[in-house]
Short mmCIF file of C-alpha atoms in Angstrom, two decimals:
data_model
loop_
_atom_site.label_atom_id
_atom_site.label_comp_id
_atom_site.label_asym_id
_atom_site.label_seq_id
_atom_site.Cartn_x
_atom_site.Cartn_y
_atom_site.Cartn_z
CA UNK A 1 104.17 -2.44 -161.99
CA UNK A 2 105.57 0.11 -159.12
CA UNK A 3 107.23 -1.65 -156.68
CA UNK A 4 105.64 -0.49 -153.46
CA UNK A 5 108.46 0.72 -150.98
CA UNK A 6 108.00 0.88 -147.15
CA UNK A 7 108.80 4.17 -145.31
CA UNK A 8 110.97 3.78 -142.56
CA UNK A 9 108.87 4.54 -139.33
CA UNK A 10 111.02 7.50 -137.39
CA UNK A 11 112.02 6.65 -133.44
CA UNK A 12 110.19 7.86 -131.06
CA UNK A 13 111.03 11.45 -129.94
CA UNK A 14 113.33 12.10 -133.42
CA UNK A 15 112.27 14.96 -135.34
CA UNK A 16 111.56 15.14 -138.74
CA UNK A 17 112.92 17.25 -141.43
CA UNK A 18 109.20 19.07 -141.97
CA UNK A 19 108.64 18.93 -137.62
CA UNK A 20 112.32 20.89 -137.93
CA UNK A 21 111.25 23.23 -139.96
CA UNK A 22 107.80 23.76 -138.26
CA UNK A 23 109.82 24.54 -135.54
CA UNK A 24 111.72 27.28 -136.58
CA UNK A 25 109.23 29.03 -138.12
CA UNK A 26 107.69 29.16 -135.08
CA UNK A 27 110.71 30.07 -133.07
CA UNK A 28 110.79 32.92 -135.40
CA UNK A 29 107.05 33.77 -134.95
CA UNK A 30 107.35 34.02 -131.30
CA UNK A 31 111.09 35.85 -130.62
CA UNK A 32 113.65 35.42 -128.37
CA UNK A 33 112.02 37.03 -125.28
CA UNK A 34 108.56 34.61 -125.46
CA UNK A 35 110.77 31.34 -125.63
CA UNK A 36 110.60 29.92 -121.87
CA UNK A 37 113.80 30.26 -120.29
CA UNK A 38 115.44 30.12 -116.81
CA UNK A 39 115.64 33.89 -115.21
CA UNK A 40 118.82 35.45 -115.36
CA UNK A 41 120.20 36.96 -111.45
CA UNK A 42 120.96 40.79 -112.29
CA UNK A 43 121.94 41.73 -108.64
CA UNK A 44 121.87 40.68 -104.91
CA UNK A 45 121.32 43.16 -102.30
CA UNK A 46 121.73 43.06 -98.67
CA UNK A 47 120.56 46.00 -96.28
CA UNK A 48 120.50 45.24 -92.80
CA UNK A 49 119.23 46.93 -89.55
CA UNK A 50 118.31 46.70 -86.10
CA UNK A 51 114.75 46.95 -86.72
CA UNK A 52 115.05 44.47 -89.85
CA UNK A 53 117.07 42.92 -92.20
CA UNK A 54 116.79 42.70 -96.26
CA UNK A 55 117.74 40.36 -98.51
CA UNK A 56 116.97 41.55 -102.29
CA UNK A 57 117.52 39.31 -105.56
CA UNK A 58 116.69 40.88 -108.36
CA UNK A 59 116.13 39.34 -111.55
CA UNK A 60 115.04 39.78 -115.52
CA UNK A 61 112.09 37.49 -115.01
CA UNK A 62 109.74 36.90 -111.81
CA UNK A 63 111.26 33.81 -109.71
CA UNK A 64 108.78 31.30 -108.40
CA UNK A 65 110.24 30.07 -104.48
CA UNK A 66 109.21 27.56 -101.66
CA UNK A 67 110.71 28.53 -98.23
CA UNK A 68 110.35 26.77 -95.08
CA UNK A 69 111.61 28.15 -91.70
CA UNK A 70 113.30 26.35 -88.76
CA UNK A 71 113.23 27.70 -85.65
CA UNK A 72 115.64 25.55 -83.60
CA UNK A 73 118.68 26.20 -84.46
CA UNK A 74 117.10 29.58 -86.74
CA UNK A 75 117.58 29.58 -90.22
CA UNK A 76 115.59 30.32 -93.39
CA UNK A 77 115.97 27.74 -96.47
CA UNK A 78 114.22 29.28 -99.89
CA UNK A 79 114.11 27.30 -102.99
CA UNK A 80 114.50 29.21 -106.18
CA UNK A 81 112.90 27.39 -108.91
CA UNK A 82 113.75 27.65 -112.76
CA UNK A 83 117.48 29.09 -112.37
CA UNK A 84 121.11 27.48 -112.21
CA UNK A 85 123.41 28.67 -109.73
CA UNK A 86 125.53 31.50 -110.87
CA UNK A 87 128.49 34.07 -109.75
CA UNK A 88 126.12 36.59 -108.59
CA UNK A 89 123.59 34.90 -106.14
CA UNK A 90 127.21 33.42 -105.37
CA UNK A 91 128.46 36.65 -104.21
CA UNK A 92 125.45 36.91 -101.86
CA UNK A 93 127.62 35.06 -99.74
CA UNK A 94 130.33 37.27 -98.89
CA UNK A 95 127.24 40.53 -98.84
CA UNK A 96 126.50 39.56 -95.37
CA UNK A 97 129.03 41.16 -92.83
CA UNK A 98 129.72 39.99 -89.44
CA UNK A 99 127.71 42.62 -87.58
CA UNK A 100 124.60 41.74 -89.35
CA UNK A 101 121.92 41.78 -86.37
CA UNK A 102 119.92 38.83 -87.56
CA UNK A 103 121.69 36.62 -90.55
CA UNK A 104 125.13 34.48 -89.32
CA UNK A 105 125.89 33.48 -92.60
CA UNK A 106 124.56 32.41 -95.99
CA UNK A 107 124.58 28.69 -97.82
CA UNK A 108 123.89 28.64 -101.31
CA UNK A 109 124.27 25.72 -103.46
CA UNK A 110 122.35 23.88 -106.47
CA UNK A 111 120.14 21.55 -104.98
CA UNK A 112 118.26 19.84 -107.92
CA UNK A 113 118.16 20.36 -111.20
CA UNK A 114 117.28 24.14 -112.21
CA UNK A 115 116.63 24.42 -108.32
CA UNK A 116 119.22 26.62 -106.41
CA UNK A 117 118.41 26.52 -102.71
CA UNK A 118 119.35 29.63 -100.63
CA UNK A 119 120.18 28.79 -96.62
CA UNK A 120 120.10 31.93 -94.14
CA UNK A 121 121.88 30.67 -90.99
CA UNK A 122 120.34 33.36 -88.55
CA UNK A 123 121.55 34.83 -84.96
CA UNK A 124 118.30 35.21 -83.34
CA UNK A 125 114.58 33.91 -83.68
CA UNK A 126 113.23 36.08 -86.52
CA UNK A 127 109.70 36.23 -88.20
CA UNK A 128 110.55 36.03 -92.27
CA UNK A 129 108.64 37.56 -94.79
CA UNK A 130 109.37 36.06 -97.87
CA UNK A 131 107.43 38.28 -101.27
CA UNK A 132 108.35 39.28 -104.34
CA UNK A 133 107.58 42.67 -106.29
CA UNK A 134 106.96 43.36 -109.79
CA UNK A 135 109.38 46.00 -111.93
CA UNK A 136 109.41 49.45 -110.84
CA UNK A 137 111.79 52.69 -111.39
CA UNK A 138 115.15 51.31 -112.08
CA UNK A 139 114.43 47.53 -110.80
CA UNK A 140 113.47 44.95 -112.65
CA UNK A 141 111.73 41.37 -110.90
CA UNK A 142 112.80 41.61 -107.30
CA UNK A 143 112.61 38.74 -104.64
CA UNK A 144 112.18 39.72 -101.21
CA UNK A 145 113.65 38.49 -98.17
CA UNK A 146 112.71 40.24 -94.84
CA UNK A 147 113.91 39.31 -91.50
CA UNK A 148 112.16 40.44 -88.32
CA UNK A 149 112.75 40.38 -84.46
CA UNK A 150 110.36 37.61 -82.99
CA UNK A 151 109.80 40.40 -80.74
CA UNK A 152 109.04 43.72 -83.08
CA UNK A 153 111.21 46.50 -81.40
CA UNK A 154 109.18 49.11 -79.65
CA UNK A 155 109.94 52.48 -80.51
CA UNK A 156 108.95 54.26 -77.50
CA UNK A 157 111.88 51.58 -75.29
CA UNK A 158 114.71 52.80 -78.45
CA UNK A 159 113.77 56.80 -77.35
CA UNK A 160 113.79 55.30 -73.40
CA UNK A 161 117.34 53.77 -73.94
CA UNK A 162 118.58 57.07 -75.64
CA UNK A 163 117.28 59.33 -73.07
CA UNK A 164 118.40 57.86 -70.02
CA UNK A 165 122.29 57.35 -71.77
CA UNK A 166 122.08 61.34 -72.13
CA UNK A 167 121.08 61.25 -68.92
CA UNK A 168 124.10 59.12 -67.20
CA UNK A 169 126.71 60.65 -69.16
CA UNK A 170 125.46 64.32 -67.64
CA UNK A 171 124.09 63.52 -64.19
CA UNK A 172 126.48 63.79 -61.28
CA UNK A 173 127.76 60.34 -59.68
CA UNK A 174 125.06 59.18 -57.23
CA UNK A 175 122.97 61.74 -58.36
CA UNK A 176 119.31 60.13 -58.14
CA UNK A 177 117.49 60.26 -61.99
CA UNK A 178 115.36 63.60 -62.38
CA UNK A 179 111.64 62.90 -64.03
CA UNK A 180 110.39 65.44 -66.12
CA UNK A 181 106.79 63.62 -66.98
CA UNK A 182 105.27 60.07 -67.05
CA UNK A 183 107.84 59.41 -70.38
CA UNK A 184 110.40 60.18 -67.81
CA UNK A 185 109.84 58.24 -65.17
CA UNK A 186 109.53 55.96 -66.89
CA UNK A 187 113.20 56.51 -68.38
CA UNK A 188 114.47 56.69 -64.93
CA UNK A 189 113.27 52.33 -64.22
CA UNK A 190 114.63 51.62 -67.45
CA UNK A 191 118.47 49.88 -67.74
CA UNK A 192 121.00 51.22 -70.32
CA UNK A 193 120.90 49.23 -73.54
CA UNK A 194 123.85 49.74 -76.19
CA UNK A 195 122.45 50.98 -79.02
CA UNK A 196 123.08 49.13 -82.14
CA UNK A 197 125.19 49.92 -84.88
CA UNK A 198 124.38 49.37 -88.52
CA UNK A 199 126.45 49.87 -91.39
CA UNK A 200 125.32 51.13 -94.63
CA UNK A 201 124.52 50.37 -97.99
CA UNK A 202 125.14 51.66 -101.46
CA UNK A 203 122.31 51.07 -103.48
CA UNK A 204 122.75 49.22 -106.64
CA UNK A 205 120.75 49.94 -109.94
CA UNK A 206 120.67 53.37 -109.71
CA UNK A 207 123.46 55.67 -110.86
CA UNK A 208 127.05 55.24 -109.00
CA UNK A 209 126.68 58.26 -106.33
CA UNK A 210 130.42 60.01 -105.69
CA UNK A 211 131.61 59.72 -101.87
CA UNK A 212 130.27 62.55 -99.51
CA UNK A 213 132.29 64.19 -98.46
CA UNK A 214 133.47 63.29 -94.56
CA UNK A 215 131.96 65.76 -91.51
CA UNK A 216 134.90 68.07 -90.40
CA UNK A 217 135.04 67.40 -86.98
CA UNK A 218 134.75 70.89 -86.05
CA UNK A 219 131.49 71.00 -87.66
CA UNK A 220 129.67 67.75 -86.28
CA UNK A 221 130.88 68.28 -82.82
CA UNK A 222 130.10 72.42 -83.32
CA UNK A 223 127.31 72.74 -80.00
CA UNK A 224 123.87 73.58 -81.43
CA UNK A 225 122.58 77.73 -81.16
CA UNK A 226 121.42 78.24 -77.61
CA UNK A 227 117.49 77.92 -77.32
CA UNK A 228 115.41 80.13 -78.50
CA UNK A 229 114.15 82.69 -75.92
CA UNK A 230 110.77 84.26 -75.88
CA UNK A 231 110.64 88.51 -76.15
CA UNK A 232 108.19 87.64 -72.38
CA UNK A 233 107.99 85.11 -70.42
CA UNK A 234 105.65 82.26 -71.29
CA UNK A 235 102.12 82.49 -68.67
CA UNK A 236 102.70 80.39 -65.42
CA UNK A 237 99.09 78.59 -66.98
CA UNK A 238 100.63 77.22 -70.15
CA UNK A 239 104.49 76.69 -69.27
CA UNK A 240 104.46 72.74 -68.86
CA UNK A 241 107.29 70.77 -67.21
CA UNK A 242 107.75 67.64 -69.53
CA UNK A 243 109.95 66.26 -72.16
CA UNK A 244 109.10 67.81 -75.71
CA UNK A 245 109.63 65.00 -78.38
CA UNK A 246 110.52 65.59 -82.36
CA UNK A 247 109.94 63.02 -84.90
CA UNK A 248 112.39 63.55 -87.28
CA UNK A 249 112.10 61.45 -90.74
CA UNK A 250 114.61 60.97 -93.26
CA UNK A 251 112.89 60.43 -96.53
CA UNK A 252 113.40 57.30 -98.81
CA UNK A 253 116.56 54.39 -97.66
CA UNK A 254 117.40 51.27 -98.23
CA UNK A 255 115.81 49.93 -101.51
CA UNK A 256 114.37 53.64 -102.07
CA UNK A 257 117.55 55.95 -102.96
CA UNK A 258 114.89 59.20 -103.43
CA UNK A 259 115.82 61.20 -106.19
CA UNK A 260 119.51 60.94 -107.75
CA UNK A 261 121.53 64.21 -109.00
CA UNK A 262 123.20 64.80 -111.57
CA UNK A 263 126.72 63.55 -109.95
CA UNK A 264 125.19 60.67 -108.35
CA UNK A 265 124.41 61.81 -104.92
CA UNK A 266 121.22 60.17 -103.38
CA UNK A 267 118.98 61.83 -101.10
CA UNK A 268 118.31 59.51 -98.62
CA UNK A 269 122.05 59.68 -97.98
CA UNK A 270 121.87 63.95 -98.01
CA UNK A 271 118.55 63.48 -95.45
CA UNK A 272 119.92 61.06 -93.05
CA UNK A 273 122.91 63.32 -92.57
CA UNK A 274 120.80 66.17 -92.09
CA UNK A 275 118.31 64.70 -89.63
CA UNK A 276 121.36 62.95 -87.61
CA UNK A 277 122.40 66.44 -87.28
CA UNK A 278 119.14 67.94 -86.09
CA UNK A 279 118.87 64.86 -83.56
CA UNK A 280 121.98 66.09 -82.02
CA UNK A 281 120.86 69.71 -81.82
CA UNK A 282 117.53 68.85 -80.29
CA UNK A 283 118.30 66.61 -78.10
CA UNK A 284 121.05 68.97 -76.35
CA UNK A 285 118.38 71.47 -76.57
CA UNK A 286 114.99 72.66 -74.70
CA UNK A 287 112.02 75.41 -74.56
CA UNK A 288 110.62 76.66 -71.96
CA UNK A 289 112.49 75.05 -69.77
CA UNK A 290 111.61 71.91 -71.29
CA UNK A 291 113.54 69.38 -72.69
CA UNK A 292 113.46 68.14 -76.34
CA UNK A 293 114.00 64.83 -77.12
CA UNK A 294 114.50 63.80 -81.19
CA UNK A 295 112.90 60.35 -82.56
CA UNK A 296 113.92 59.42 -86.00
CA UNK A 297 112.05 57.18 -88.17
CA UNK A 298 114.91 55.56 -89.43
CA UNK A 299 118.37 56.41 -87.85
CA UNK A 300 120.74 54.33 -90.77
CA UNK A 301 120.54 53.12 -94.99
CA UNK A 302 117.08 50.86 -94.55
CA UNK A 303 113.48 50.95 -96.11
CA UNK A 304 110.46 52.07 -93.62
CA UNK A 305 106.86 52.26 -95.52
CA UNK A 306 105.36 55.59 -95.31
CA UNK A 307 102.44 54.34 -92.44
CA UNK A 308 105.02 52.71 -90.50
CA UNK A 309 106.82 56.27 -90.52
CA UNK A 310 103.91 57.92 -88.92
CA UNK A 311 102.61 54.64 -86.48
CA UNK A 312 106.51 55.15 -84.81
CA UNK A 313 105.82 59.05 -84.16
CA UNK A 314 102.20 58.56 -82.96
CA UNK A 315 104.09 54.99 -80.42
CA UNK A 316 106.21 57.93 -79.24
CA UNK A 317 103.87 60.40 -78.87
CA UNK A 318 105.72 62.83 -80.71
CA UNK A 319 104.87 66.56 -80.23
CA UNK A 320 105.88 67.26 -83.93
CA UNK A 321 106.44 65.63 -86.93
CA UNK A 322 109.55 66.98 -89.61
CA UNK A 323 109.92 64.69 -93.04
CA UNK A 324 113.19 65.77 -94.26
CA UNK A 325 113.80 65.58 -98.38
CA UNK A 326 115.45 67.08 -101.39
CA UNK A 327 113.74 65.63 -104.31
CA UNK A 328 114.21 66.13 -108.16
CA UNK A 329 111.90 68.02 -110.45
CA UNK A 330 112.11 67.30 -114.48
CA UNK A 331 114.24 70.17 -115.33
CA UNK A 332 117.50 70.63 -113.60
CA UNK A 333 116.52 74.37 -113.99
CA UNK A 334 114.42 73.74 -110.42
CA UNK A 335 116.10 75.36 -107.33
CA UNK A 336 115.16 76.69 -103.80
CA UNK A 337 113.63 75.13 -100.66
CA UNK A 338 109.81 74.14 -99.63
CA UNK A 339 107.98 73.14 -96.99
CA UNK A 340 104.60 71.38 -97.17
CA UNK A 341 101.57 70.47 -95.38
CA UNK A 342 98.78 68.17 -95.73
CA UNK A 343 95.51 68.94 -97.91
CA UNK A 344 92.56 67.37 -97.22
CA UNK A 345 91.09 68.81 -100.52
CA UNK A 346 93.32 69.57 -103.66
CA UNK A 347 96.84 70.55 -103.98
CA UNK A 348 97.70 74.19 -103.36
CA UNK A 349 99.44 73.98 -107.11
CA UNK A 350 99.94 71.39 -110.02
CA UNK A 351 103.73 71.14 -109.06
CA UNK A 352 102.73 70.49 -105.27
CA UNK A 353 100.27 67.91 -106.50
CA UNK A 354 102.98 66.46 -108.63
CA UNK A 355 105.41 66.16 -106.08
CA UNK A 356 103.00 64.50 -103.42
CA UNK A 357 102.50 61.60 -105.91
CA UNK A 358 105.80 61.06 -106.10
CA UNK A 359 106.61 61.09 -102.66
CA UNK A 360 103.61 58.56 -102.05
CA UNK A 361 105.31 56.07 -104.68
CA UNK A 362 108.53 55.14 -101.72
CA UNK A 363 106.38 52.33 -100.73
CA UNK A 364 106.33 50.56 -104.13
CA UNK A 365 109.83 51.72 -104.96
CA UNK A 366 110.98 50.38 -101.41
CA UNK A 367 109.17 47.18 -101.81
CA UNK A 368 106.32 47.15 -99.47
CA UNK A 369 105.05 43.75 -98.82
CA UNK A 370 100.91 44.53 -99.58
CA UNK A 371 100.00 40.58 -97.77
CA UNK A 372 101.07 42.62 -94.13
CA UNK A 373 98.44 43.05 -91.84
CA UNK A 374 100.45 45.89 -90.36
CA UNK A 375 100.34 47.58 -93.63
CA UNK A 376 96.50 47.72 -93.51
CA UNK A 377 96.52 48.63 -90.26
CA UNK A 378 98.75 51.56 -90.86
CA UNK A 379 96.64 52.48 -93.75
CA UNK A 380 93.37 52.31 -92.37
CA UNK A 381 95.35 55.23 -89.60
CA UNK A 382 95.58 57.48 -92.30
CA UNK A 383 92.59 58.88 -93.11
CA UNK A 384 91.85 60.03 -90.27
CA UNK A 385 93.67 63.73 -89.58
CA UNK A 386 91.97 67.18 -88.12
CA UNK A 387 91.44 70.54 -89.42
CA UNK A 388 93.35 71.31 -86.07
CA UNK A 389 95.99 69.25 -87.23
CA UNK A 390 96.34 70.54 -90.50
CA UNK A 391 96.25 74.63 -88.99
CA UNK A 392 99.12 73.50 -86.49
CA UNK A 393 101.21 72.05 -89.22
CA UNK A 394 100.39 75.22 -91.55
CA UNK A 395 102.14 77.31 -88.22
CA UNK A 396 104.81 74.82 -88.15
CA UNK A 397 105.69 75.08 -91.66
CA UNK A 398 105.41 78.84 -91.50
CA UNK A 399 108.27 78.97 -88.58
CA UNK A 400 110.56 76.67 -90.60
CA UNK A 401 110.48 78.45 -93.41
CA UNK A 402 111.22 81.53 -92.36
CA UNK A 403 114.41 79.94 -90.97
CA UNK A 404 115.20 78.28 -93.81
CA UNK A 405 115.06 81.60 -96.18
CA UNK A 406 117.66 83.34 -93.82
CA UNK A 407 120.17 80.65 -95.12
CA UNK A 408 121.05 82.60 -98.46
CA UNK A 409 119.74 80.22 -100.89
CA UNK A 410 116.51 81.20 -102.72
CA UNK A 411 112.80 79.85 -101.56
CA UNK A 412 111.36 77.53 -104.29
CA UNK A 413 107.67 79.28 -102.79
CA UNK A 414 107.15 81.81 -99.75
CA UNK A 415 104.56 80.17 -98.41
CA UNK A 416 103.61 76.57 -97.20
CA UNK A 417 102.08 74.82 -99.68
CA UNK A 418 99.60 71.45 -98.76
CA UNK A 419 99.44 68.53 -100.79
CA UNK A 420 97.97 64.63 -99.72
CA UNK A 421 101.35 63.24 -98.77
CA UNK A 422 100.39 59.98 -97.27
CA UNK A 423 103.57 61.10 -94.58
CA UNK A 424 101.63 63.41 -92.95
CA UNK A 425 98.25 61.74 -91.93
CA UNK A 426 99.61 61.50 -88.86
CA UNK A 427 95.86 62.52 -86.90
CA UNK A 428 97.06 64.34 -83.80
CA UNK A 429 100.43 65.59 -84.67
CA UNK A 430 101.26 68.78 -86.32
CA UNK A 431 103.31 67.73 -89.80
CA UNK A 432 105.46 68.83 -92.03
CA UNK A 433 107.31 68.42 -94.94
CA UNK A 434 110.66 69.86 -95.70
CA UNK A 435 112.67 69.69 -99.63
CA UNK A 436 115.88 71.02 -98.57
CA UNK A 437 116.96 71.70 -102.16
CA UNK A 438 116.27 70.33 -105.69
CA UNK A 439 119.09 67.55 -105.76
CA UNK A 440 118.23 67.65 -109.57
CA UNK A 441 120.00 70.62 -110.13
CA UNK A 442 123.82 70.95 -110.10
CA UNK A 443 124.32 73.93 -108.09
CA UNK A 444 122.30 73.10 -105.34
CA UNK A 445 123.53 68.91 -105.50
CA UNK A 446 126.86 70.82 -104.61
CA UNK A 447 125.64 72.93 -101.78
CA UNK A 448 123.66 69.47 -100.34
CA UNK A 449 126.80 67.84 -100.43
CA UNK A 450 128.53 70.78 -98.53
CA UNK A 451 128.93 69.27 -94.39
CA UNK A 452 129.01 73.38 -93.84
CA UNK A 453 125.36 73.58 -95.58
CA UNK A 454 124.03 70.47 -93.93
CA UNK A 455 125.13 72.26 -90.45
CA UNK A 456 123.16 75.18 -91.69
CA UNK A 457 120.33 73.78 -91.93
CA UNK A 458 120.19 71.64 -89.23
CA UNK A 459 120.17 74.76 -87.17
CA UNK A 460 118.21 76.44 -89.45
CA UNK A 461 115.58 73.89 -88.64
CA UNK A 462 115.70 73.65 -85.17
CA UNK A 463 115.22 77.37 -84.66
CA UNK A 464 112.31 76.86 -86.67
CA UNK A 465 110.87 74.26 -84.08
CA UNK A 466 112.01 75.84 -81.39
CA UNK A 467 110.17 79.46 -82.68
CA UNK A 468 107.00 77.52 -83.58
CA UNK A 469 107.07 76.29 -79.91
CA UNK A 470 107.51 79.59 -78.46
CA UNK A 471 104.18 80.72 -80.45
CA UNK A 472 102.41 77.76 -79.64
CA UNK A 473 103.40 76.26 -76.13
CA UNK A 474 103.30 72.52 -75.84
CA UNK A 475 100.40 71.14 -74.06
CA UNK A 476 100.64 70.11 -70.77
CA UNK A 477 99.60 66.21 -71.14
CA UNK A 478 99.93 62.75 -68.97
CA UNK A 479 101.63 59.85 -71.85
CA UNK A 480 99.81 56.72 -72.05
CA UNK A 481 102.14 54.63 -71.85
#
């Protein structure tokens, strides 16, 4: 007779030989990247700004957070769940520099288990938007911090502030404040502000861009070509006596480097050089008599969503709108400059078409937050331009271009071409759009890079505007402001 043996019964939570193997067949089965993990912190980003401030983590997984904001004394505290702190959102620490307009400092410690909590000690009351963004170009999962102003900063007060410091630096001691229109007047009650400073940032996850070169000082302080006189005098009936206002807008920053070249250069650094150079030229410029008065979009290394762009011209009534660029094409075999309007039908050629797409992908490059009501505000405004707008931007574009050919480098296309860049829906101002150079190609990367070039065609530019106004007077008009 068998004797009948017992089996042992196996403690609770052991595993078995067979569960073992059961296991690991289906660890196998499912691979390395299905197995649930904590995400891994790639990079930390910080890109701050008078108008706002950005704090970017970017990971190889999406993080899930909980924030909650005090108000008294400010600060931001965000729970990052599923993670264990490590040396990079460590170094997020010593990202934050002392002239940071909204964040003090930054705390950063593990709070629970697999639960890092992230502290923003903040200078001023600030209205957070905390989002994340799914992977996109060269970025992989991003969390989003945003910091705002309590009070949103009013671009028509920023132009004020600039005007009347021109104006005290030039004006005679004791001499009373001259008002050229309603915008100045009201320039003339306003007090000085300083304007702030912001520093810039590189932007990680692309390609390492080499140095630009530094501005000889000859050539940044160089005075701007003398305005642009008319072959007759402009009709008593149509010569206006008000302040003429340019919207100048550097493409891409911040988050969105624009296209890279082949040496690493980004063009949102190339832009914002050029259109801090036109600034200069316009503002010490007029037409007619008239002064001109430049209004950039952004005016340092930060992300502003392509509605926003065209809500700040339309705050400052702006008389024109330039969108400065130099953008990449698939071949590096690409060269010479364009300038573009809008279309409301189809693209005026496949490559136009192309490009316009492109363009209109900043937003989810830059990391647009799509829960904004602004944002659908701002989108909702852009479906709304003229045939009259579209014919005065066609002009504009015409003027510019024929400026921009006298520069020696070759024309990509001798005529405007029109394309739905969501930059231009601007309704009631003329708008264009201007690619400098393909940045994708290595002879013209060079010549961007060149402070001599960028001088070029800052000037090139504003004789552009400046001929386009001589053709096509500025209306005279009472701002509502």
């Amino acid at each position: 007779m068998k004797r009948f043996r017992p089996t042992r019964a196996a403690a609770p939570g052991a595993l078995t030989r067979r569960g073992a193997l059961r296991a690991g067949t289906v660890l196998l089965m499912l691979g390395g990247a299905q197995i649930a993990r904590g995400a891994g912190i790639l990079a930390v980003r910080v890109w701050p700004a008078a108008e706002y401030t950005r704090v970017t983590i970017e990971s190889d997984s999406a993080l899930e957070t909980k924030q909650i904001f005090v108000s008294s004394p400010p600060r931001l505290a965000v729970d990052i769940e599923g993670i264990e702190l490590d040396p990079a959102l460590r170094e997020l620490v010593s990202k934050v520099k002392s002239d940071d307009p909204f964040i003090a400092g930054v705390r950063v410690g593990q709070n629970a288990p697999n639960v890092v909590r992230l502290v923003l000690d903040l200078k001023q009351a600030a209205r957070p938007q905390v989002f994340t963004l799914p992977p996109i170009a060269a970025y992989r999962h991003r969390l989003v911090l945003d910091l705002y102003p309590a009070e949103a900063l009013d671009p028509l007060e920023d132009l004020i502030a600039g005007r009347l410091r021109d104006a005290q630096r030039v004006a005679p001691a004791g001499a009373p404040p001259v008002a050229a229109d309603p915008l100045g007047e009201l320039i003339a009650k306003q007090s000085d502000k300083p304007a702030p400073t912001t520093p810039n940032n590189t932007s990680p996850g692309q390609r390492p861009a080499l140095p630009l070169p530094p501005m000889p000082a000859a050539l940044a302080a160089a005075p701007p070509p003398a305005p642009l006189v008319p072959g007759a005098p402009l009709p008593s009936s149509t010569r206006t006596d008000r302040i003429i206002i340019v919207a100048i807008d550097p493409g891409h920053g911040g988050e969105d480097p624009g296209a890279t070249g082949p040496s690493g250069t980004h063009e949102k650094d190339i832009v914002l050089r050029i259109a801090h150079l036109l600034r200069d030229r316009i503002n010490a410029s007029s037409v007619g008599g008239n002064p001109m008065r430049a209004f950039l979009t952004r005016d340092a290394d930060f992300f502003v969503p392509l509605g926003q762009r065209v809500e700040k011209a339309r705050r400052v009534q702006a008389d024109l709108f330039v969108s400065i660029h130099a953008d990449a094409f698939t071949t590096p075999a690409a060269q010479g400059a364009s300038v573009f309007a809008l279309s409301q039908g189809g693209a005026s050629s496949s490559a136009a078409r192309w490009l316009a797409n492109k363009e209109n992908s900043s937003d989810l490059v830059g990391g647009l937050n799509v829960g904004s009501k602004d944002v659908h505000v701002a989108r909702a405004m852009l479906d709304m331009s003229t045939t009259a707008q579209i014919n005065d931007s066609l002009k504009l574009g015409s003027a510019l271009l024929r400026q921009i050919g006298g520069l020696g480098g070759k024309l990509h296309k001798g005529s405007v071409e029109q394309a739905g860049f969501a930059v231009l829906k601007a309704p009631d101002i003329p708008s264009v759009l201007v690619e400098t150079a393909f940045i994708s190609n290595p002879e013209e990367e060079e010549r961007l890079r060149d402070p001599a070039y960028q001088v070029r065609m800052a000037d090139a530019l504003l004789k552009g505007i400046q001929g386009y106004f001589a053709r096509n007077p500025p209306l005279a008009r009472s701002r509502t402001l």
